[in-house]
Each structure stands twice: as C-alpha cells, then as structure tokens.
mmCIF file of C-alpha atoms in Angstrom:
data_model
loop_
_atom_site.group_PDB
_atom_site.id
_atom_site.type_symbol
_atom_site.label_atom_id
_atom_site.label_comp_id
_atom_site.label_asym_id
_atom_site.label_seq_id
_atom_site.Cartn_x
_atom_site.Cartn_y
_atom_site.Cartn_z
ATOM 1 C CA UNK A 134 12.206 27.450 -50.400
ATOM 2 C CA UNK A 135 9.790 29.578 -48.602
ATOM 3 C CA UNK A 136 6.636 28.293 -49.914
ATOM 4 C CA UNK A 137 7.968 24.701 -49.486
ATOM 5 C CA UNK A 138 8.404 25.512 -45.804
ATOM 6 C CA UNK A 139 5.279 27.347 -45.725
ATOM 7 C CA UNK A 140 3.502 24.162 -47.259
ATOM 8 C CA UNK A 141 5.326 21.593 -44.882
ATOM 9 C CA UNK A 142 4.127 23.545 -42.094
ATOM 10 C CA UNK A 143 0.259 24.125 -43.033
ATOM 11 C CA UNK A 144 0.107 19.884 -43.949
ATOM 12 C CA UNK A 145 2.067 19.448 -40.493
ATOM 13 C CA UNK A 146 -0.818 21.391 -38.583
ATOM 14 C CA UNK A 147 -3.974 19.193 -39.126
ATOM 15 C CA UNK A 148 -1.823 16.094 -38.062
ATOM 16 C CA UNK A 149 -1.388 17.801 -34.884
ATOM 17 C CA UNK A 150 -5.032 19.065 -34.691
ATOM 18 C CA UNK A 151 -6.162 15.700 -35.679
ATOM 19 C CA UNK A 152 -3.887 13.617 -33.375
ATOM 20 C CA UNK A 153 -5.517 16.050 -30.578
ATOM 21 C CA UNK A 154 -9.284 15.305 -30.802
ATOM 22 C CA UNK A 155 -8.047 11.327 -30.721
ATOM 23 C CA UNK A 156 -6.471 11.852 -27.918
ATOM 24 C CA UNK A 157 -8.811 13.113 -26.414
ATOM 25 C CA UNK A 158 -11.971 10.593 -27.482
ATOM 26 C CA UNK A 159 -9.373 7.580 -26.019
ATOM 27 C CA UNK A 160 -9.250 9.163 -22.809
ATOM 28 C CA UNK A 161 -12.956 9.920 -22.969
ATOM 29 C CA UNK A 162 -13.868 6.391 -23.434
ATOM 30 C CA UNK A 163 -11.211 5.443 -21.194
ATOM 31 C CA UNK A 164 -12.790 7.309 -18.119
ATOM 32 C CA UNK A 165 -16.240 6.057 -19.457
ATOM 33 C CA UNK A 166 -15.737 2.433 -19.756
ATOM 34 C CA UNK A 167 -14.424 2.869 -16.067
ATOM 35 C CA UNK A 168 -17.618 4.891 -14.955
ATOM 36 C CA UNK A 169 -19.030 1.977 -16.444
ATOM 37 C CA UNK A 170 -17.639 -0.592 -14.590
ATOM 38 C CA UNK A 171 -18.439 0.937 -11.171
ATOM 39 C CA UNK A 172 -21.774 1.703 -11.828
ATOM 40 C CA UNK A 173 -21.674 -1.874 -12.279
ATOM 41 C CA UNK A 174 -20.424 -2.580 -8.932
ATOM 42 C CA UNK A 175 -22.778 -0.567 -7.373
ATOM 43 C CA UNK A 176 -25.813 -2.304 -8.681
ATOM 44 C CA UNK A 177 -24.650 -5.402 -8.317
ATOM 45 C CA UNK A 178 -23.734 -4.550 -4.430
ATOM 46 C CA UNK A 179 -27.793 -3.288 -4.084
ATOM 47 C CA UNK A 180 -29.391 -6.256 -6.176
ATOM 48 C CA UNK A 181 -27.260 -8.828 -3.896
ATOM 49 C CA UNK A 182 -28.482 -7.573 -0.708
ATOM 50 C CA UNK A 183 -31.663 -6.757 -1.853
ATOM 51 C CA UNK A 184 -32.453 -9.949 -3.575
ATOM 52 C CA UNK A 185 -31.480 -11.876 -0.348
ATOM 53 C CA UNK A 186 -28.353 -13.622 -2.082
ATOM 54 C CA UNK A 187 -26.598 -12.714 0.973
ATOM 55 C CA UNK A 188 -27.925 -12.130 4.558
ATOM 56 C CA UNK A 189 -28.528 -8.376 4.663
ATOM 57 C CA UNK A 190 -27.817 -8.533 8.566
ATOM 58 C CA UNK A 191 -24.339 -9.336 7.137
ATOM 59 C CA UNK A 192 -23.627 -7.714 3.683
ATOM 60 C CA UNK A 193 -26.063 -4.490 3.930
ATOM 61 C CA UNK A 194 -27.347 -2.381 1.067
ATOM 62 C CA UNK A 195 -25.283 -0.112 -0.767
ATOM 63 C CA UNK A 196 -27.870 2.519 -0.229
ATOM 64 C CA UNK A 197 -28.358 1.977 3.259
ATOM 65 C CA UNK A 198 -24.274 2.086 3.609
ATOM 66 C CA UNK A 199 -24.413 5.597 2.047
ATOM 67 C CA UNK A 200 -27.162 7.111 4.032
ATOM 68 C CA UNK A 201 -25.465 5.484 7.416
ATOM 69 C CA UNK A 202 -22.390 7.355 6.404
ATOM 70 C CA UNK A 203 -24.050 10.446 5.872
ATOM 71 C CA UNK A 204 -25.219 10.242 9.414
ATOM 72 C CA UNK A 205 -21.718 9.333 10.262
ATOM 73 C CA UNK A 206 -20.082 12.203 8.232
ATOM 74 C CA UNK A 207 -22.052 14.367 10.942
ATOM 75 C CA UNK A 208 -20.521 13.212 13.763
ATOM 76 C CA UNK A 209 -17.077 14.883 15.390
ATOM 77 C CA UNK A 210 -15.911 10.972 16.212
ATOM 78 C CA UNK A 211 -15.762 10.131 12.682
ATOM 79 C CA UNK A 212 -13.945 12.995 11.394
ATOM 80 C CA UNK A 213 -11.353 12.435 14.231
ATOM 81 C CA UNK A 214 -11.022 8.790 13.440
ATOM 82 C CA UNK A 215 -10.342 9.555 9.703
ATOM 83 C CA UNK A 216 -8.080 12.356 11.187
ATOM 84 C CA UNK A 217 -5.902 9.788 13.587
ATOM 85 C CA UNK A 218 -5.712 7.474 10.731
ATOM 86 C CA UNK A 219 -4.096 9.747 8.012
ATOM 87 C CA UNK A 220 -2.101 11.766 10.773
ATOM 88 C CA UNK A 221 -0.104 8.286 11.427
ATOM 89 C CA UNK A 222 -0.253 7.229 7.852
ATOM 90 C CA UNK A 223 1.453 10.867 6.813
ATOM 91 C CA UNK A 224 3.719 10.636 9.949
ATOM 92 C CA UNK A 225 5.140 6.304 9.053
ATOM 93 C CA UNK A 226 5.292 7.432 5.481
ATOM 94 C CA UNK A 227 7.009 10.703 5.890
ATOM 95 C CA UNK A 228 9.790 8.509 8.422
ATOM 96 C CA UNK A 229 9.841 5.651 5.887
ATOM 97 C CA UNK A 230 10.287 8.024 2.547
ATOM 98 C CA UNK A 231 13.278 10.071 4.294
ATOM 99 C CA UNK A 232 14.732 6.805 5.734
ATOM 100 C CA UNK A 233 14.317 4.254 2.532
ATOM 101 C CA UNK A 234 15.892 7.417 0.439
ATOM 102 C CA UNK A 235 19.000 7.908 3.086
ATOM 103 C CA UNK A 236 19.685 4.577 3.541
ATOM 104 C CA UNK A 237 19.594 3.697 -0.397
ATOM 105 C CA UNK A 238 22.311 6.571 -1.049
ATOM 106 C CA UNK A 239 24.132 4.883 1.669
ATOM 107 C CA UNK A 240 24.211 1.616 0.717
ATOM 108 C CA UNK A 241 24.536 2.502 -3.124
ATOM 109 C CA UNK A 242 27.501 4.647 -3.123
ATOM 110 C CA UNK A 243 29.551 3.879 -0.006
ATOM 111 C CA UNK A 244 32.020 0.781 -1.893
ATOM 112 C CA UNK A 245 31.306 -2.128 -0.445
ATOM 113 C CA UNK A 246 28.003 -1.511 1.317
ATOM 114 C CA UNK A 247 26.045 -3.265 -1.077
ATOM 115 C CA UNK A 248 27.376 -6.759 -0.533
ATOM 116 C CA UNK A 249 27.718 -5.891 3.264
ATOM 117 C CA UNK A 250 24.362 -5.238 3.621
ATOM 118 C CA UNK A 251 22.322 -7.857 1.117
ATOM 119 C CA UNK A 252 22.262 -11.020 3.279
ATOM 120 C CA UNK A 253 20.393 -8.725 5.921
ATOM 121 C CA UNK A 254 17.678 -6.523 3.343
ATOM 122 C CA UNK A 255 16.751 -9.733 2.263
ATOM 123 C CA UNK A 256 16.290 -11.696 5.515
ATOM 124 C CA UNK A 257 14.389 -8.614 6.690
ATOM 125 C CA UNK A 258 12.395 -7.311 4.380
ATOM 126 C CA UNK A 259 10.361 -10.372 3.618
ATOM 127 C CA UNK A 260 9.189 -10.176 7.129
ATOM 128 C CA UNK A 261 4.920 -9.241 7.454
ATOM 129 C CA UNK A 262 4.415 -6.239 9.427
ATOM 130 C CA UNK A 263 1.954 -7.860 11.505
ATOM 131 C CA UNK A 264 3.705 -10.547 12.462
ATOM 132 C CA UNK A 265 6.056 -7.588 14.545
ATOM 133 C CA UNK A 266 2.663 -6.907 16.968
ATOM 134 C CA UNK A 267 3.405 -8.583 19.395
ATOM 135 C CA UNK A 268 7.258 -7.320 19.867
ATOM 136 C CA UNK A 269 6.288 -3.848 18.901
ATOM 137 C CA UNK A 270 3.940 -4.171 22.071
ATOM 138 C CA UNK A 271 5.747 -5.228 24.068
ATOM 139 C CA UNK A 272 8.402 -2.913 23.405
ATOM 140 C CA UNK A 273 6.564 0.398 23.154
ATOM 141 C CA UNK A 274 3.414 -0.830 24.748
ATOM 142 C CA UNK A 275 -0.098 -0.456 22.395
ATOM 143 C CA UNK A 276 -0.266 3.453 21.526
ATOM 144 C CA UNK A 277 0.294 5.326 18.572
ATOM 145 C CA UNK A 278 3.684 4.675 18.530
ATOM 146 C CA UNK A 279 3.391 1.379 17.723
ATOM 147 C CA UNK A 280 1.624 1.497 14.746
ATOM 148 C CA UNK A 281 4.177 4.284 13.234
ATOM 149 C CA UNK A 282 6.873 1.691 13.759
ATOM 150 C CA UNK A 283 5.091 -0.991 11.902
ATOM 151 C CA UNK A 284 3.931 1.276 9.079
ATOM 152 C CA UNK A 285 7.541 3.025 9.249
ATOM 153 C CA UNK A 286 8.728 -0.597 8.736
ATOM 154 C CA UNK A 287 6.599 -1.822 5.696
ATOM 155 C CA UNK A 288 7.016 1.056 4.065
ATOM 156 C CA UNK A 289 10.885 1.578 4.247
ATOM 157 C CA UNK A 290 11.564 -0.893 1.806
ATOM 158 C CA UNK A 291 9.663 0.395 -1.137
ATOM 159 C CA UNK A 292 11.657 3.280 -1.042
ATOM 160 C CA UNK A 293 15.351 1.670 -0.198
ATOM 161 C CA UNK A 294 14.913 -0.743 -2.829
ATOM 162 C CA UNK A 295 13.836 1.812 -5.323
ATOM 163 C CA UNK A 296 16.637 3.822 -4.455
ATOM 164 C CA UNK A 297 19.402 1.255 -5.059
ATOM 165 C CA UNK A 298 17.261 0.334 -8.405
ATOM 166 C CA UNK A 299 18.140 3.935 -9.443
ATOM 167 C CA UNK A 300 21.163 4.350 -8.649
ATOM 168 C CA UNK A 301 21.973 0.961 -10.682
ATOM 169 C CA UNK A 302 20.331 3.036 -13.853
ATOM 170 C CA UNK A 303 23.386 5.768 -14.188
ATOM 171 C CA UNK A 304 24.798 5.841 -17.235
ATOM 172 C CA UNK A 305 28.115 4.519 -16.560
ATOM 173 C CA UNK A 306 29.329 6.682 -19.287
ATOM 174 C CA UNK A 307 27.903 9.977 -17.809
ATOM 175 C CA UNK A 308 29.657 8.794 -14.545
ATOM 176 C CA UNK A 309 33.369 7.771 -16.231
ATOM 177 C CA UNK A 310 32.856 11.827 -17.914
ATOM 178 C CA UNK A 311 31.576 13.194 -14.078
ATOM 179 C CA UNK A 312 34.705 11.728 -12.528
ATOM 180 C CA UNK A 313 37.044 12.888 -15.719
ATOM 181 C CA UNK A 314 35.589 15.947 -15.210
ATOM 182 C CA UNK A 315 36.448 16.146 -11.630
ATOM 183 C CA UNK A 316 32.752 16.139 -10.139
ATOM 184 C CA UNK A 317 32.965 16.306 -6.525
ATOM 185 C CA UNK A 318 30.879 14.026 -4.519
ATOM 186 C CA UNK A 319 28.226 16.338 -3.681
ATOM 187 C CA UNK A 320 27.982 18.125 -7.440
ATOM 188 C CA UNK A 321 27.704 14.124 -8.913
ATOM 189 C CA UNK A 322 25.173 13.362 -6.252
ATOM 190 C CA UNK A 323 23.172 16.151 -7.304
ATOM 191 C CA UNK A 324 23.491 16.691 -11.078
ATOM 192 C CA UNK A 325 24.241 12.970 -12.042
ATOM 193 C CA UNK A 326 22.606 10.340 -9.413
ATOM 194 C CA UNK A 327 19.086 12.422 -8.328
ATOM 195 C CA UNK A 328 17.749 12.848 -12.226
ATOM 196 C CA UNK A 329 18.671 9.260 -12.935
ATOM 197 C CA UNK A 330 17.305 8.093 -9.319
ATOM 198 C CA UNK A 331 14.320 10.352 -9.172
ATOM 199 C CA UNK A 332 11.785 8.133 -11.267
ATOM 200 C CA UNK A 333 12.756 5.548 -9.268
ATOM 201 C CA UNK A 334 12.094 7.229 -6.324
ATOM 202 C CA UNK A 335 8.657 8.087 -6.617
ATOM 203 C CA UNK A 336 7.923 4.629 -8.017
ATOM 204 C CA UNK A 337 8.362 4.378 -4.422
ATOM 205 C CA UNK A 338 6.838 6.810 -2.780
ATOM 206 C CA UNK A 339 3.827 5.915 -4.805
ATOM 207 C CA UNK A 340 3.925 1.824 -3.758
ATOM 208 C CA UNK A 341 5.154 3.418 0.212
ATOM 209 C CA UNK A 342 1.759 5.614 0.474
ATOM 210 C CA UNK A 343 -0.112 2.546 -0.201
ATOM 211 C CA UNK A 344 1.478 0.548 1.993
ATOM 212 C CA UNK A 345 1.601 3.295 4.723
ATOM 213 C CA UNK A 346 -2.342 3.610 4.556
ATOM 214 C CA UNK A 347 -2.977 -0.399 4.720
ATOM 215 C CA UNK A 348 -0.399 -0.567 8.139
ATOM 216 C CA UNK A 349 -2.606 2.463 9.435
ATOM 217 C CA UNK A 350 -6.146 0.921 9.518
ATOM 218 C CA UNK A 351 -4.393 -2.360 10.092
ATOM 219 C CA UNK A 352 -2.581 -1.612 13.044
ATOM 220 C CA UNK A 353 -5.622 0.435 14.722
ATOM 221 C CA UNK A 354 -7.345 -3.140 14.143
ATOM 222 C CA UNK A 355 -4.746 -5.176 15.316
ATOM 223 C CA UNK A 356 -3.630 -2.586 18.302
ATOM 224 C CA UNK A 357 -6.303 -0.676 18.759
ATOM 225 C CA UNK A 358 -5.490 2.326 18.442
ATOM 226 C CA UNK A 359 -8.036 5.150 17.615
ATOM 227 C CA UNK A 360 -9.065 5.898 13.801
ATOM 228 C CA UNK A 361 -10.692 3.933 11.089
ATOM 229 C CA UNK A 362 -8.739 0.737 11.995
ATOM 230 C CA UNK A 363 -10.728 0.782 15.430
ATOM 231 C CA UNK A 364 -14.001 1.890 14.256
ATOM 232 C CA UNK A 365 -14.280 -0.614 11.480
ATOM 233 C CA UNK A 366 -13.485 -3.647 14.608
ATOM 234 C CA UNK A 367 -15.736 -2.007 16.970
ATOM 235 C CA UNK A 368 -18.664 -1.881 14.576
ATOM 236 C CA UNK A 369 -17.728 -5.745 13.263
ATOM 237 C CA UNK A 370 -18.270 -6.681 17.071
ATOM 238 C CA UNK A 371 -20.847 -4.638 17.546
ATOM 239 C CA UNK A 372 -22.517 -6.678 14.890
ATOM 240 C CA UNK A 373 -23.356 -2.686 13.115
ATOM 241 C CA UNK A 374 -22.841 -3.657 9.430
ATOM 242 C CA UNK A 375 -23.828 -0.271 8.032
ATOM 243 C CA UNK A 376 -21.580 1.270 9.783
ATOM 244 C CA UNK A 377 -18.929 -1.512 9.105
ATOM 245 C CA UNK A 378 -19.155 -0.913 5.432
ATOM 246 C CA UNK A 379 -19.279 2.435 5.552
ATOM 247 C CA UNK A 380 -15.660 3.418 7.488
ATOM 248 C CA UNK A 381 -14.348 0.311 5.002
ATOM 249 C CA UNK A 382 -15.278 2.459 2.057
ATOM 250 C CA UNK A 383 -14.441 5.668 3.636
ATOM 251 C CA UNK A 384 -10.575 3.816 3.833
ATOM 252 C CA UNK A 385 -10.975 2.795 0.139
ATOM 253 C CA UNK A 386 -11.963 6.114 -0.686
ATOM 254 C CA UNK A 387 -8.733 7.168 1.164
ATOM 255 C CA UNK A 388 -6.806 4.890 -1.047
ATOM 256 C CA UNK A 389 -7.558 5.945 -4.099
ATOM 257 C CA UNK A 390 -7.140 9.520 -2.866
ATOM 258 C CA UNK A 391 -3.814 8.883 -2.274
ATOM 259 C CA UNK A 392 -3.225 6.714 -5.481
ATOM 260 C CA UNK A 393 -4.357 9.609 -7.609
ATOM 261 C CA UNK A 394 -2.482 12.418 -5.327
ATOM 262 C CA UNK A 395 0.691 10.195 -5.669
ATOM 263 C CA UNK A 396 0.114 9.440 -9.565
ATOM 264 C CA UNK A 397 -0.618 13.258 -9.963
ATOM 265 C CA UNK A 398 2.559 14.608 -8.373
ATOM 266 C CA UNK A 399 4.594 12.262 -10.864
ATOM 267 C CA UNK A 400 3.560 13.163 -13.395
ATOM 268 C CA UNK A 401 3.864 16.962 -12.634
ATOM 269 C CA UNK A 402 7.428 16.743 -11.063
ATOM 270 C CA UNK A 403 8.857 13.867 -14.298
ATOM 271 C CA UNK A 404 7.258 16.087 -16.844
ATOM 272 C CA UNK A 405 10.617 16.671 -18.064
ATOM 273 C CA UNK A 406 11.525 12.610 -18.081
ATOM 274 C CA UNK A 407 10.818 11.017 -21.286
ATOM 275 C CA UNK A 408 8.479 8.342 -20.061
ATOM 276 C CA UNK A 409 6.338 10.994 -18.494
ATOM 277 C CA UNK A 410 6.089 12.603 -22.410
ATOM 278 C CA UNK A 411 5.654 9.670 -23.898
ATOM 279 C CA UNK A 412 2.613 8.738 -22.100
ATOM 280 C CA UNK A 413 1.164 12.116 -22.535
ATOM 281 C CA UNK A 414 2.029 11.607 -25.796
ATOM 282 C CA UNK A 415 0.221 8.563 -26.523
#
C-alpha cells in the first residue's frame, strides 16, 4: 500500500512540474505577442507622420510627442492637471461605488422594490452624461462640482446594476437553509448575500473606474474645469499638437493604470472564488 502511494505520488509530481513551465511559456508569449503589437503601433504612428501620410502640423511624431512630454513632465502645471483629474475621478468613483452598492442592497432585498423601481433605472440610466451639461451648469454653476455629479452619475449604474445581478445569483437553496436556520437579516446579509454578490461587485467597480476616468477628462473638456480635460482643449485651440498628443496619452496611460490596478485587486481579493482559480489555473 505504501509503495503504491509512494509511486502515485512521485508520477503525480512531474505532471505538476510539467504543467508549470507551460504555464508559464503561454503567458510568456502571451505578454510577447502583446509587446509585439505595440511596438507595432509605435512605428506605424512615426512612419505616418514622418512619411507625410498625414499633415505633421496635425498628427505629430511619436518621438516628438515623447520628448514634448518630457518637457511637460517638468513643469508644476502638468503634474497639477494630472493631479485635478484623478482627485475628481477618485472622488465621482468613490460617491458612485458606495451609492450603486447601497442602493442595489436596497432595491434587491426590500420586497417589492424591484418592480417599484424598474420603469425609472431604465428610463434613467440610458441617459449620456453629457447630455446633463447644460442642467448640471446651470444648477451648480461650471466648477468642480459639476463634473463629480456627472461622473458620480455615469458611474452609479455599473455598480447598482451589478449589485442586483448578484444578489439574483444566491443560491436559493443556501437562502431557504439561512432562513430555516433562523439567520437574522444582518448575519444573511453578511455570510450569505456579500460572497455571492462580491464578484459581481467588482465587475463593477472595475467597468465604474473606467467610466469615472472618461467623465473626468470629459467634463474638464466640456466644462472646463482644470486637469487633463482642459489642457488637452487648450492645446487643440492653441493649434500645439505635441502637446495635444501628449496629455491624450498621458490619460490613456491613466487608463490602463487603472484597468490593471482594478484587474489586480480582483484577483487578489476573489482568490478564494473559483473563477479566480480557475483562471490561474489555466
């Protein structure tokens, strides 16, 4: 019995060792072939203006982009337009996460909510951001606060809807043995509807950062508020390409920052959730 066990477990260990190194050579190749494709990008972006393709007054090299930005990356006004833009992206997100979550437990476990409140979610929600400018300004007038309503507003529903999507994923069998069980409102809330509601949530959060960030530079645009947003009109009027391009791909860079923070975060706080394995697993 012992050597059989002993066996099993030494032919069990190079299927694990060898699963490992494949692993790893698909997500080598993986970040490769995407190197690969921006590299790409990036010559393609210098032969294009270079070549003449496109006016260079109006798309600019990629290299003369970067070195503008360097200059910019010197200055205190840039660092306290990229500062203005992610205080009021953190600040409408923050609002909108809290807010979306609240209102989903609401509306998903108060009877009769739901179908109260449907007809209105959907009427509303389809609603652009933008389009609310103009009433936003004129309600609050054109500072900061109006672009944390309209951020706070497109990225609510991300969240609310995500919430109500979770809480429509407990197990109504789990929930029949928490209320034969005697589960008081607060102990289901917390033991039963946040693990089921939880992956859902930062589904969420994920699709509400990006949102948040777009309603940012878009409302300093729009508005004219000071960040990014402002900077990136200014220099468009101004007719200052390179320095167009460059606070454009400083707010891309942004984006992906916040993409990866997001996606990083998940995966840390789900390890324990079986989709979270699986992928590591695969």
């Amino acid at each position: 019995m012992t050597a059989t066990m002993q066996s099993t477990a030494t032919s069990a260990t190079p299927d694990a060792r060898s699963r490992s190194p494949r692993r790893a050579d698909r997500g080598l190749l993986s970040r490769l072939n995407a190197l690969t494709g921006f590299v790409l990008l990036i010559v393609a972006w210098e032969l294009v203006a270079r070549v003449g393709l496109i006016d260079p007054h109006v798309f600019a090299p990629l290299s003369e982009i970067v070195l503008r930005l360097g200059q910019l990356a010197t200055t205190l006004e840039f660092w306290g337009m990229m500062m203005s833009t992610v205080r009021t992206w953190a600040l409408g997100l923050a609002i909108a996460v809290v807010g979306g979550f609240v209102l989903g437990l609401l509306i998903g476990l108060i009877p009769g909510a739901r179908a109260f409140t449907h007809s209105t979610i959907e009427f509303l929600r389809p609603i652009p951001s933008v389009a609310l400018v103009p009433a936003v300004i004129l309600l609050v007038g054109g500072g900061f606060q109006s672009g944390l309503i309209l951020i706070t507003y497109a990225a609510l529903w991300p969240m609310l809807l995500q919430t109500l999507a979770g809480l429509d994923d407990v197990d109504p069998v789990a929930r029949e043995t928490a209320r034969s069980f005697r589960f008081g409102r607060w102990m289901t809330v917390t033991d039963l509807v946040l693990p089921s509601v939880l992956p859902h949530l930062f589904t969420g959060f994920r699709i509400s950062a990006s949102i948040a960030l777009v309603l940012a530079v878009t409302s300093e645009m729009v508005i004219g508020t000071f960040g990014l947003g402002q900077g990136i009109a200014l220099a468009q009027s101004a007719a200052d390409t390179t320095k167009m391009y460059g606070l454009v791909i400083v707010a891309g860079l942004l984006g992906v920052a916040v993409n990866l923070g997001t996606r990083t975060l998940e995966k840390r706080a789900l390890r324990w959730h079986a989709t979270v394995r699986n992928a590591e697993a695969a």
